[in-house]
Coordinates of C-alpha atoms in Angstrom, one line a residue:
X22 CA 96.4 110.9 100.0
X23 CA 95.2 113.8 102.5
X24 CA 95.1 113.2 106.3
X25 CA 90.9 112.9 106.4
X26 CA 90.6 111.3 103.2
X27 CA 92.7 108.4 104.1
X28 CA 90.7 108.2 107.1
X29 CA 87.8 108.4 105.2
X30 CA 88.9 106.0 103.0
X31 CA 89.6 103.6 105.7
X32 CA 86.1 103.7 107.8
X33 CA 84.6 102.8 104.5
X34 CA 86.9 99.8 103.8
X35 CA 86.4 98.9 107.7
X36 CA 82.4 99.2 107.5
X37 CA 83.0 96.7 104.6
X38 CA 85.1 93.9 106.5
X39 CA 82.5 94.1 109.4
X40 CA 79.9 93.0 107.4
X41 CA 81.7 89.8 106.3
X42 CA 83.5 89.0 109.6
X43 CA 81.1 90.3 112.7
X44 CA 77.9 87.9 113.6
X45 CA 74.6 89.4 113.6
X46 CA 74.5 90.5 117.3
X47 CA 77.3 92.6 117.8
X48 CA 77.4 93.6 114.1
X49 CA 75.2 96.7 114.2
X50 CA 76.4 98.8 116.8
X51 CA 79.9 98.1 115.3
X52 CA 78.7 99.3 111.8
X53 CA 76.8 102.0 113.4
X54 CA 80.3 103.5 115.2
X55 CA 82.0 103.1 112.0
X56 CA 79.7 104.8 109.6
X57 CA 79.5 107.8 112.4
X58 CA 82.8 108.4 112.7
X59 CA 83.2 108.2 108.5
X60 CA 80.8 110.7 108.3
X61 CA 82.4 113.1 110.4
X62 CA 85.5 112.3 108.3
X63 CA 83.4 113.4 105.5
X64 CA 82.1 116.6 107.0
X65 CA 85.8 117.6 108.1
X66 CA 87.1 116.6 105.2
X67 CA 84.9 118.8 103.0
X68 CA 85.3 121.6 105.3
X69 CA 89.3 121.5 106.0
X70 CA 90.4 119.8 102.7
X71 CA 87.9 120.4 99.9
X72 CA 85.6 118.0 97.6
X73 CA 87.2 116.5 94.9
X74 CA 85.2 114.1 92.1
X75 CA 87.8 111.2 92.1
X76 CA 85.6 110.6 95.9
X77 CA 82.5 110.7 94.3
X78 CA 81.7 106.9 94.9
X79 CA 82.9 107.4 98.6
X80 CA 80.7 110.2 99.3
X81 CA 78.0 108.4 98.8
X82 CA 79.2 105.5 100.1
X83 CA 79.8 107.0 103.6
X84 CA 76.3 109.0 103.8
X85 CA 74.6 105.5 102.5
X86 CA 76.1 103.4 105.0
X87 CA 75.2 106.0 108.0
X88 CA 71.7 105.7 106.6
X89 CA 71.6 101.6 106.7
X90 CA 73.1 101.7 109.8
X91 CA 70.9 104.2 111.7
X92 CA 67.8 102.2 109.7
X93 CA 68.9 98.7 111.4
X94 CA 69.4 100.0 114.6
X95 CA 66.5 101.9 115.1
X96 CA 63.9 101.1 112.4
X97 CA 64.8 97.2 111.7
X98 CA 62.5 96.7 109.0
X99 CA 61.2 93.4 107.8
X100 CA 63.4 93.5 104.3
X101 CA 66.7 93.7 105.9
X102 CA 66.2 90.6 107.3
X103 CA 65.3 89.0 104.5
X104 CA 66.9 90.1 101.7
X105 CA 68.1 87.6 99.3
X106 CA 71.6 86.0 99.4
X107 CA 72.2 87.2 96.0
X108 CA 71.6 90.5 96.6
X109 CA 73.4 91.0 99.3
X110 CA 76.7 89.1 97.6
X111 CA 76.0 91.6 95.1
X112 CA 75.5 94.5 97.0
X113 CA 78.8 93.8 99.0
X114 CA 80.8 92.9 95.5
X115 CA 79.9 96.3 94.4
X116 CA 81.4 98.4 97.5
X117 CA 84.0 96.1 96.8
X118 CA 84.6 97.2 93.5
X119 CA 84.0 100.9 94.6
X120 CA 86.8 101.1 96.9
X121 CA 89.0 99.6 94.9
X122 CA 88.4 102.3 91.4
X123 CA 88.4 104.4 94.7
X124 CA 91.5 103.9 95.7
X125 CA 93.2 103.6 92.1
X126 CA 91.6 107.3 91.6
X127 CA 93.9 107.8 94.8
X128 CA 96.7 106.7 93.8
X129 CA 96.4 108.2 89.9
X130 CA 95.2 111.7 91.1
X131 CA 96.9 112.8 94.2
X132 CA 97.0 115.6 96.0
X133 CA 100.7 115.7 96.0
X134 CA 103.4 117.7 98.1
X135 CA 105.9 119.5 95.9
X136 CA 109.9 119.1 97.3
X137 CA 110.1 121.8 99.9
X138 CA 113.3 124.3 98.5
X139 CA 116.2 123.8 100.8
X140 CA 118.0 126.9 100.4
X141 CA 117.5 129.3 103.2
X142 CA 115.4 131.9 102.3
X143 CA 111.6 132.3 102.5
X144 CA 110.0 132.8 99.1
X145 CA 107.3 135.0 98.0
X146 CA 105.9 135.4 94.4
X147 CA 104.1 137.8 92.6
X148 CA 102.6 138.2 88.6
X149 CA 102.8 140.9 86.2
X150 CA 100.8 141.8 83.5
X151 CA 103.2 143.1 80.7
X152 CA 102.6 144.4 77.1
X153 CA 104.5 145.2 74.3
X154 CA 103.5 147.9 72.8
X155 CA 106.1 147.7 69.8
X156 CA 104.6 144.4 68.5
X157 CA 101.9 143.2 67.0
X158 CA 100.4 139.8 68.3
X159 CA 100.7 137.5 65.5
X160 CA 99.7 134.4 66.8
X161 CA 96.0 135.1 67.5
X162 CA 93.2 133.3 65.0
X163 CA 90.7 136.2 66.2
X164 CA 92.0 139.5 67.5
X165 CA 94.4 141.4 67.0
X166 CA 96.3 144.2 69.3
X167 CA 99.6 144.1 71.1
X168 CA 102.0 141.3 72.4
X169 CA 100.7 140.3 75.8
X170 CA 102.3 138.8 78.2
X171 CA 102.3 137.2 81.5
X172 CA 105.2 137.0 83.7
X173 CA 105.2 135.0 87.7
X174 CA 108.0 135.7 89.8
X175 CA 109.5 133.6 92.5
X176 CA 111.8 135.8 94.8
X177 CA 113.7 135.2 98.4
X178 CA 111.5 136.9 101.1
X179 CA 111.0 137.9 104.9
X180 CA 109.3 135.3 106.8
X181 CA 105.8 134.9 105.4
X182 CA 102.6 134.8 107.2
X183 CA 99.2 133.0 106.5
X184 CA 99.1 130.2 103.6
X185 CA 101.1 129.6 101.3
X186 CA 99.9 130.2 97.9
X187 CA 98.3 127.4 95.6
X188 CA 100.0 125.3 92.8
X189 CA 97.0 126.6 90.1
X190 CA 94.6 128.3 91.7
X191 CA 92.4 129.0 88.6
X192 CA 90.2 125.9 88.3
X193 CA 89.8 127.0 84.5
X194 CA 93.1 127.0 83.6
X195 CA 92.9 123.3 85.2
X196 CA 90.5 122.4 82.9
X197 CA 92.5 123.4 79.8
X198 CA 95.7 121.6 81.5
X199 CA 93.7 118.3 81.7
X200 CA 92.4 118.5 78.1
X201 CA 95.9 119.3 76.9
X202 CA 97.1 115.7 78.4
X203 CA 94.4 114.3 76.6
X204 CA 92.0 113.8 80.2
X205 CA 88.7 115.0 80.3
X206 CA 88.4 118.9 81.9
X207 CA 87.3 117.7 85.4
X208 CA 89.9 115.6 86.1
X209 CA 92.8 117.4 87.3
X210 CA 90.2 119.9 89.5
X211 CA 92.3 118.2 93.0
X212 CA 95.3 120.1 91.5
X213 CA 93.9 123.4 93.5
X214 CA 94.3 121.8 96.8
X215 CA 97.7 121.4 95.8
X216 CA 99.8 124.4 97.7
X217 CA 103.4 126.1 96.2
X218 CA 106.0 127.0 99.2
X219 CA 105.5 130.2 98.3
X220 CA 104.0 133.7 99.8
X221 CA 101.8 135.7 97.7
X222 CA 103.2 139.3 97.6
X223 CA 105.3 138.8 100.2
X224 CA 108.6 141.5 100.8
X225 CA 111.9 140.6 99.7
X226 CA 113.9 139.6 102.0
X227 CA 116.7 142.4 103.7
X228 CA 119.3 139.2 103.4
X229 CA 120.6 140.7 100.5
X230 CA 120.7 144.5 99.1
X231 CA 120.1 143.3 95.3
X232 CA 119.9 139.5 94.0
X233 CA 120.3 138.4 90.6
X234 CA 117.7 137.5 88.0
X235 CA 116.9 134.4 85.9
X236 CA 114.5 134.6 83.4
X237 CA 112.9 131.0 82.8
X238 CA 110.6 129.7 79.6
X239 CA 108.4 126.7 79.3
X240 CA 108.1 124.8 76.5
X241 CA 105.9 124.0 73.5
X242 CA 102.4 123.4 75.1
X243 CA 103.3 124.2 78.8
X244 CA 103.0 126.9 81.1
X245 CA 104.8 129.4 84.2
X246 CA 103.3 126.8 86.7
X247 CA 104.7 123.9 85.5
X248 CA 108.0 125.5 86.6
X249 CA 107.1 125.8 89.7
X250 CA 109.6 123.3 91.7
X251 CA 112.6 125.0 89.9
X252 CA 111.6 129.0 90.8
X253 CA 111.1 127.9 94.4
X254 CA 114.5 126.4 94.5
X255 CA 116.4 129.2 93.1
X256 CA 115.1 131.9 95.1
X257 CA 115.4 129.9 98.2
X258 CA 118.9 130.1 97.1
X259 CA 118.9 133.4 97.1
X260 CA 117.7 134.5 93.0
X261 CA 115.1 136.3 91.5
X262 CA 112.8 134.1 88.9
X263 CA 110.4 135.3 86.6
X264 CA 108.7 132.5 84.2
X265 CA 107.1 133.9 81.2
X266 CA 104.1 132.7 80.1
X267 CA 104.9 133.1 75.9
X268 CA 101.4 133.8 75.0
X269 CA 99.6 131.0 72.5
X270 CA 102.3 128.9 73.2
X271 CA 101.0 127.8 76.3
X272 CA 98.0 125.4 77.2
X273 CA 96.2 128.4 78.9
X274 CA 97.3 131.5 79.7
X275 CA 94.9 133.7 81.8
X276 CA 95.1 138.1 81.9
X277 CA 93.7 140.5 84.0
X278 CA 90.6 141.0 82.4
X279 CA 89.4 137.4 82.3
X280 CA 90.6 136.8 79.2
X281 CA 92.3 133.1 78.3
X282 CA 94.2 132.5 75.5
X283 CA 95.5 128.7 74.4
X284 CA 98.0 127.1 72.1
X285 CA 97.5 128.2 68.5
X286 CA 100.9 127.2 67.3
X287 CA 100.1 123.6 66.9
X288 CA 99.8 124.0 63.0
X289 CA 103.5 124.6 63.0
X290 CA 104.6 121.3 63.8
X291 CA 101.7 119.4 61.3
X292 CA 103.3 116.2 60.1
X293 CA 101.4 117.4 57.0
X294 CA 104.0 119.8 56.3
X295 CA 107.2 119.3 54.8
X296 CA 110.5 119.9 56.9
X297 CA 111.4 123.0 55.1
X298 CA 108.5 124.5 56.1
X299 CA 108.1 123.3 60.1
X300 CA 112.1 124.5 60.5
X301 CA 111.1 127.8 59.0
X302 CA 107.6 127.5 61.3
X303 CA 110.1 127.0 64.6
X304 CA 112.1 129.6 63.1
X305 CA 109.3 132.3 63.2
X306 CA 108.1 130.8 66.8
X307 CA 111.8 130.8 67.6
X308 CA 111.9 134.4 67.0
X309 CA 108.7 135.8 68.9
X310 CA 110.1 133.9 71.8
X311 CA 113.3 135.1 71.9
X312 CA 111.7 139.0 71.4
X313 CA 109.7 138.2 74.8
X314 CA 112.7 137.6 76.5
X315 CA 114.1 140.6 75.4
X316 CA 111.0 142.5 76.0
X317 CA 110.4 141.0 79.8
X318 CA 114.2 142.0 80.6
X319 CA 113.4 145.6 79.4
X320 CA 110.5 145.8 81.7
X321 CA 112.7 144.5 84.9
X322 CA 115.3 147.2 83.8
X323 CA 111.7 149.5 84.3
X324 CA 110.7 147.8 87.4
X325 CA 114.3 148.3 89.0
X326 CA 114.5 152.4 88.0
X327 CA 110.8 152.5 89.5
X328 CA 109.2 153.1 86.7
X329 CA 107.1 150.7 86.8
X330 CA 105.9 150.5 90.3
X331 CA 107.0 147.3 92.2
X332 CA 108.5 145.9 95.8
X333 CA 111.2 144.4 93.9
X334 CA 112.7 147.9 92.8
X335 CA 116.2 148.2 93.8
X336 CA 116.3 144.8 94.4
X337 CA 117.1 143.1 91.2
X338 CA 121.1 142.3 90.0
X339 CA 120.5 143.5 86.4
X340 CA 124.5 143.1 86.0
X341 CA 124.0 139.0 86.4
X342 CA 121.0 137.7 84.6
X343 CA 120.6 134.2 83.8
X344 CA 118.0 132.5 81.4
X345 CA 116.7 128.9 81.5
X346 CA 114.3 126.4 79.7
X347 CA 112.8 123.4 78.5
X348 CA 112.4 122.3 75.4
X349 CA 111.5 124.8 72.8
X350 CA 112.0 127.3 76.0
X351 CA 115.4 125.6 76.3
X352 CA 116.0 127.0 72.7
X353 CA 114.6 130.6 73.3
X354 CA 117.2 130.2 76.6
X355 CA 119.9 129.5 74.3
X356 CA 118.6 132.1 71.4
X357 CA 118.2 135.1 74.0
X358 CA 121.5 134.7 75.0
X359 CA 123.3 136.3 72.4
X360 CA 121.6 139.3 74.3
X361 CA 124.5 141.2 75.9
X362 CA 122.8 141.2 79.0
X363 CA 122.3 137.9 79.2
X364 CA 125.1 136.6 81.1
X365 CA 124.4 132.7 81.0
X366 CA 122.3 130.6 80.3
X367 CA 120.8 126.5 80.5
X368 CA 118.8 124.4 77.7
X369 CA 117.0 121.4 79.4
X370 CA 116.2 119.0 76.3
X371 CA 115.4 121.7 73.5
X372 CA 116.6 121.5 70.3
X373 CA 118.0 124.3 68.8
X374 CA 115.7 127.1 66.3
X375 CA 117.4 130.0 63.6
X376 CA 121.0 127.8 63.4
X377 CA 121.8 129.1 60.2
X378 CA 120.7 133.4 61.4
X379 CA 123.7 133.0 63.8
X380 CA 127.1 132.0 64.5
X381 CA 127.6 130.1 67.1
X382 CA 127.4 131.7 71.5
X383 CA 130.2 132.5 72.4
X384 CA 129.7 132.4 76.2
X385 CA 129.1 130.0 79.4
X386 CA 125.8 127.6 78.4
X387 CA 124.7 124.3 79.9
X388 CA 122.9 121.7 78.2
X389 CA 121.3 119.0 79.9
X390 CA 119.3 116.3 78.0
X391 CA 117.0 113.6 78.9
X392 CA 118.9 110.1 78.2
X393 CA 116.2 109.6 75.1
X394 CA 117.1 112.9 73.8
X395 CA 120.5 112.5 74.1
X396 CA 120.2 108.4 72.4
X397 CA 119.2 110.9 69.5
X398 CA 122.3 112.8 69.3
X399 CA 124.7 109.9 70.0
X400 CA 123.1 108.1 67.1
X401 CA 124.0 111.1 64.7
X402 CA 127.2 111.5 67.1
X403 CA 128.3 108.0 65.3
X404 CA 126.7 108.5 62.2
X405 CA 124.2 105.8 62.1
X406 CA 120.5 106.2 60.3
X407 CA 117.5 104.6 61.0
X408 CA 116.6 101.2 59.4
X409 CA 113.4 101.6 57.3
X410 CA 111.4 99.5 60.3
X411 CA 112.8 102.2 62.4
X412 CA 111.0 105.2 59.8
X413 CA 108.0 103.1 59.7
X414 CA 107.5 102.6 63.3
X415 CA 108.1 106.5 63.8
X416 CA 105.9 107.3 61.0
X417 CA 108.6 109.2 59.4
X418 CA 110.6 109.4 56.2
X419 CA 114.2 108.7 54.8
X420 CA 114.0 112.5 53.5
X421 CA 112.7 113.9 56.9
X422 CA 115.2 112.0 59.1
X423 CA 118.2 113.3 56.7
X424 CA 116.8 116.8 57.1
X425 CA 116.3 116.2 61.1
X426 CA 120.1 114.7 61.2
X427 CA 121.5 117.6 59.4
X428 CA 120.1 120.3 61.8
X429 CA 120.9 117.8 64.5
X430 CA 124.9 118.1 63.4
X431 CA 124.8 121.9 63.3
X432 CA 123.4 121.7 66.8
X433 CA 125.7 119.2 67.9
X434 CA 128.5 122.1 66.6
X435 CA 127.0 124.9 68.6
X436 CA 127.1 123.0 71.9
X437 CA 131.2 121.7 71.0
X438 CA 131.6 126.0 70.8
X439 CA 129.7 126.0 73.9
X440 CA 131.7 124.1 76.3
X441 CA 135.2 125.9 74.6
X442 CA 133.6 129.0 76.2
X443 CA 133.3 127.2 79.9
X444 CA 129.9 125.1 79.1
X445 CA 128.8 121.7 79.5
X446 CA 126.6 119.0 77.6
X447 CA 125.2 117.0 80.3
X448 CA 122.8 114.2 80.4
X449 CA 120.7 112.3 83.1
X450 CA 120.3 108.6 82.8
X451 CA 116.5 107.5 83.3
X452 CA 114.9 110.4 82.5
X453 CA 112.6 111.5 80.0
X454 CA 111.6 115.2 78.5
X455 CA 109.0 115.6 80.9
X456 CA 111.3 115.3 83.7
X457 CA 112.4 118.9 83.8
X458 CA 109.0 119.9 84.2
X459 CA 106.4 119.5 87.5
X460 CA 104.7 117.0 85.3
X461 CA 106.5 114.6 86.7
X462 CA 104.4 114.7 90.1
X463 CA 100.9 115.1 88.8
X464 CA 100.8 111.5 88.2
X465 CA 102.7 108.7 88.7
X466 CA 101.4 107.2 85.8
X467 CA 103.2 108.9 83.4
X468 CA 106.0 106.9 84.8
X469 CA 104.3 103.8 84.5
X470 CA 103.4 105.1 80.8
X471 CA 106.9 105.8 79.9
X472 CA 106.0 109.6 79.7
X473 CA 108.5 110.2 82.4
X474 CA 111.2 108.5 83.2
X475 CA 112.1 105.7 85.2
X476 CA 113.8 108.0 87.8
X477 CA 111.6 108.9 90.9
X478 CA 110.0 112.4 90.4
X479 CA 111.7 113.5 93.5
X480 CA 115.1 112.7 92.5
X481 CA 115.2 113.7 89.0
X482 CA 114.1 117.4 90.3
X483 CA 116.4 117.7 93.0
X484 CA 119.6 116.6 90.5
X485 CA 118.0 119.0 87.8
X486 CA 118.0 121.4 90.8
X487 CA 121.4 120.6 92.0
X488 CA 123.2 121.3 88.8
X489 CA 121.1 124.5 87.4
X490 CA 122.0 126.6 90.8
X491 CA 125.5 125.4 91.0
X492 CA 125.9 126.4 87.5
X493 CA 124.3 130.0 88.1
X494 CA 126.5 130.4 91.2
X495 CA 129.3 129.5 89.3
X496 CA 128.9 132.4 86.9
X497 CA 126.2 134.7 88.6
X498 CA 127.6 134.8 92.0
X499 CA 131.0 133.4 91.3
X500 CA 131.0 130.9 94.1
X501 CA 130.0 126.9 94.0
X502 CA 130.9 125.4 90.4
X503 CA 131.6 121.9 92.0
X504 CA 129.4 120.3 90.3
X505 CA 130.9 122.0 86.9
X506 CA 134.3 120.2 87.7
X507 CA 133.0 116.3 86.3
X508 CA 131.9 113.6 87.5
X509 CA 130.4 113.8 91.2
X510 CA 129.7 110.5 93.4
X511 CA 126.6 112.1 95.0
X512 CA 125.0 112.2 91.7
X513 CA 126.1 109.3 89.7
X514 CA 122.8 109.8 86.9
X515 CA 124.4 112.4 85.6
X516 CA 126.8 111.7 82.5
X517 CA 129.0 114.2 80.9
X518 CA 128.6 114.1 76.8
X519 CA 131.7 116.1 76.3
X520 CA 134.0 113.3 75.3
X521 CA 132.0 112.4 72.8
X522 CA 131.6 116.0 70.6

């Protein structure tokens, strides 16, 4: 809750207990200060902090009450005195009731703070616009033309000036965000107010002639600014972070021109289709993704020669470049990385695409899984199958499950090749797949939902934190790799799966 809509909040639930516990005598100067100063908490409020719909019922709460209390001071009519019992139990029930869905819309909605980055570098962030003039776009229902693409990077930089920039700043793209969780369009609008820790377009900071870059992918459904808390972090630390929004595979990606596209990869994963035909589905996905990885490192190669015009030219480590990402992004992580110049690389909770187009990577990969996701692979781990209450409470099949286990055991083979080459299989107890993802602080009822973990927000994003940059240091900057050594007392969530490939 912001500073003047707290105090808002509490003149109106003050102007409420006056009228049950002041006498009529001194009660309508005291109502009258109250609703005065709530309404200049309004006015400020408006001004400083913005309007937001969850505070509908307390706008007009706070300009009614001013109006009753200017009316019974000065005008005193004949019906306030004699207004019915009943009415005014009702009346009073009603603000009651008021404040409280009030409050809740607090408390459901806020206009949260995201975890400050502690490393100790300013950050600035910039977006690019790229296309791909050597593809065709192949997931559009309408048009047709070139793979677009964009790409928001978070980068250390010189002591910024002014604001920091916002979290989402595009109220459409909010709109398609809360439709995507299944919330009507206007409800996640607050999410504006909600400001990043980093400078728009800021320099890059002289600390450092050149840093290294990490090239980071959300998953199925997501977006680049769901990311955020993760891209701050690194390049406080000292990295350059560019997270690609892969085009239709997001829940709204906006260009230059106005344009917005939205997910229309859905179909892939129908439970209508058979599992032959979704694995070859996240196969063709699999592949587009991994191009755009390729194709976004081609143009930072561009953007560090100068040929395509940029502050960060000269700037960027092209020798150590890192790649992370969730969920069907932790795949394309793990996928791009048989790219030469991908040096390492993280997969937070994806499961693997094209396991049979390749042998396994031969070269340093983490894997961190959400405890659910990692109950998965334990259960084919020991070879167990689901009970046929289990399928039916999944809605699944005996024939799909096999299928699902058998990619699952190839998978399982790629990460034991993995941690022969240096890696590590990692899971956090209490978490959930959203976890790795800024989800986690929009609401905190997705925790009480189950949709996030039972781990605070806060702490599952600075552990996540903790172990992606010591893991990146480890092989991008060859320093840290503590946390790479086992088991660490500062972070006793974390659970290392190697003893059990």
């Amino acid at each position: 809750m912001r500073f003047f809509e707290m105090l808002l909040f509490f003149s109106s639930v003050s102007f409420l207990a006056l009228l049950f516990i002041l006498n009529q005598r001194i009660r309508r100067s005291a109502l009258l200060l109250t609703s005065g100063a709530g309404s200049i908490f309004l006015v400020i409020h408006l001004l400083v902090e913005g309007y937001r719909v969850q505070l509908v019922f307390l706008y007009g709460f706070t300009i009614l009450m001013l109006m009753l209390s200017l009316i019974d001071v000065f005008i005193k009519p004949k019906f306030a005195r004699t207004a019915s019992r009943i009415r005014r139990v009702l009346g009073r029930l009603f603000i009651v009731i008021g404040l409280i869905v009030t409050g809740c819309f607090l408390y459901v909605f806020p206009v949260f703070d995201f975890p400050a980055p502690t490393g100790e570098l300013q950050v600035g962030t910039k977006i690019f616009h790229f296309i791909d003039q050597n593809r065709e776009e192949t997931f559009s229902k309408t048009a047709t033309g070139k793979r677009e693409l964009m790409v928001q990077v978070w980068y250390p930089a010189q002591d910024g000036t002014g604001k920091y920039a916002p979290f989402i700043p595009d109220t459409q793209i909010l709109r398609y965000m809360a439709t995507n969780y299944g919330l009507p369009g206007f409800t996640l609008q607050h999410l504006k107010y909600v400001s990043s820790h980093a400078y728009s377009g800021a320099e890059v900071s002289s600390a450092q002639t050149s840093y290294p870059l990490i090239l980071a992918n959300p998953g199925f459904g997501s977006s680049r600014f769901l990311h955020t808390a993760q891209a701050e972090y690194l390049a406080s630390h000292g990295y350059i972070v560019a997270v690609i929004d892969h085009t239709y595979n997001t829940f709204a990606t906006k260009f230059p021109d106005g344009r917005i596209t939205t997910s229309t990869t859905n179909d892939l994963f129908s439970p209508d289709h058979d599992y032959q035909t979704e694995r070859g589905n996240r196969d063709k996905l699999g592949k587009v993704l991994t191009h755009d990885v390729a194709f976004v490192l081609d143009q930072f190669e561009l953007i560090q020669s100068g040929k395509i015009p940029s502050h960060l030219k000269g700037r960027i480590d092209l020798g150590n470049v890192g790649v992370f990402g969730h969920s069907i992004g932790g795949a394309t992580a793990y996928d791009a990385s048989y790219d030469p110049r991908i040096a390492v690389g993280i997969d937070f909770d994806g499961g693997l695409y094209r396991l049979r187009e390749r042998e396994g990577l031969r070269k340093p990969f983490l894997f961190i899984n959400s405890e659910s996701e990692f109950e998965k692979l334990k259960m084919v781990m020991d070879n167990r199958v689901y009970t046929d209450s289990e399928l039916n409470r999944m809605g699944s099949t005996r024939e799909w499950e096999d299928k699902v286990t058998e990619d699952k055991k190839l998978e399982l083979e790629r990460m034991r090749q993995t941690v022969d080459e240096g890696g590590q299989v990692l899971y956090i107890e209490n978490t959930e797949h959203l976890n790795f993802t800024d989800v986690q602080f929009i609401t905190p009822i997705f925790k009480i939902l189950g949709i996030t973990g039972k781990i605070a927000p806060e702490r599952a994003n600075s552990v996540i934190n903790a172990y992606m940059l010591d893991f990146f240091d480890m092989y991008l900057k060859n320093q840290g790799g503590i946390l790479m050594k086992g088991p660490n007392s500062g972070f006793p969530e974390v659970k290392s799966v190697t003893s059990l490939l």
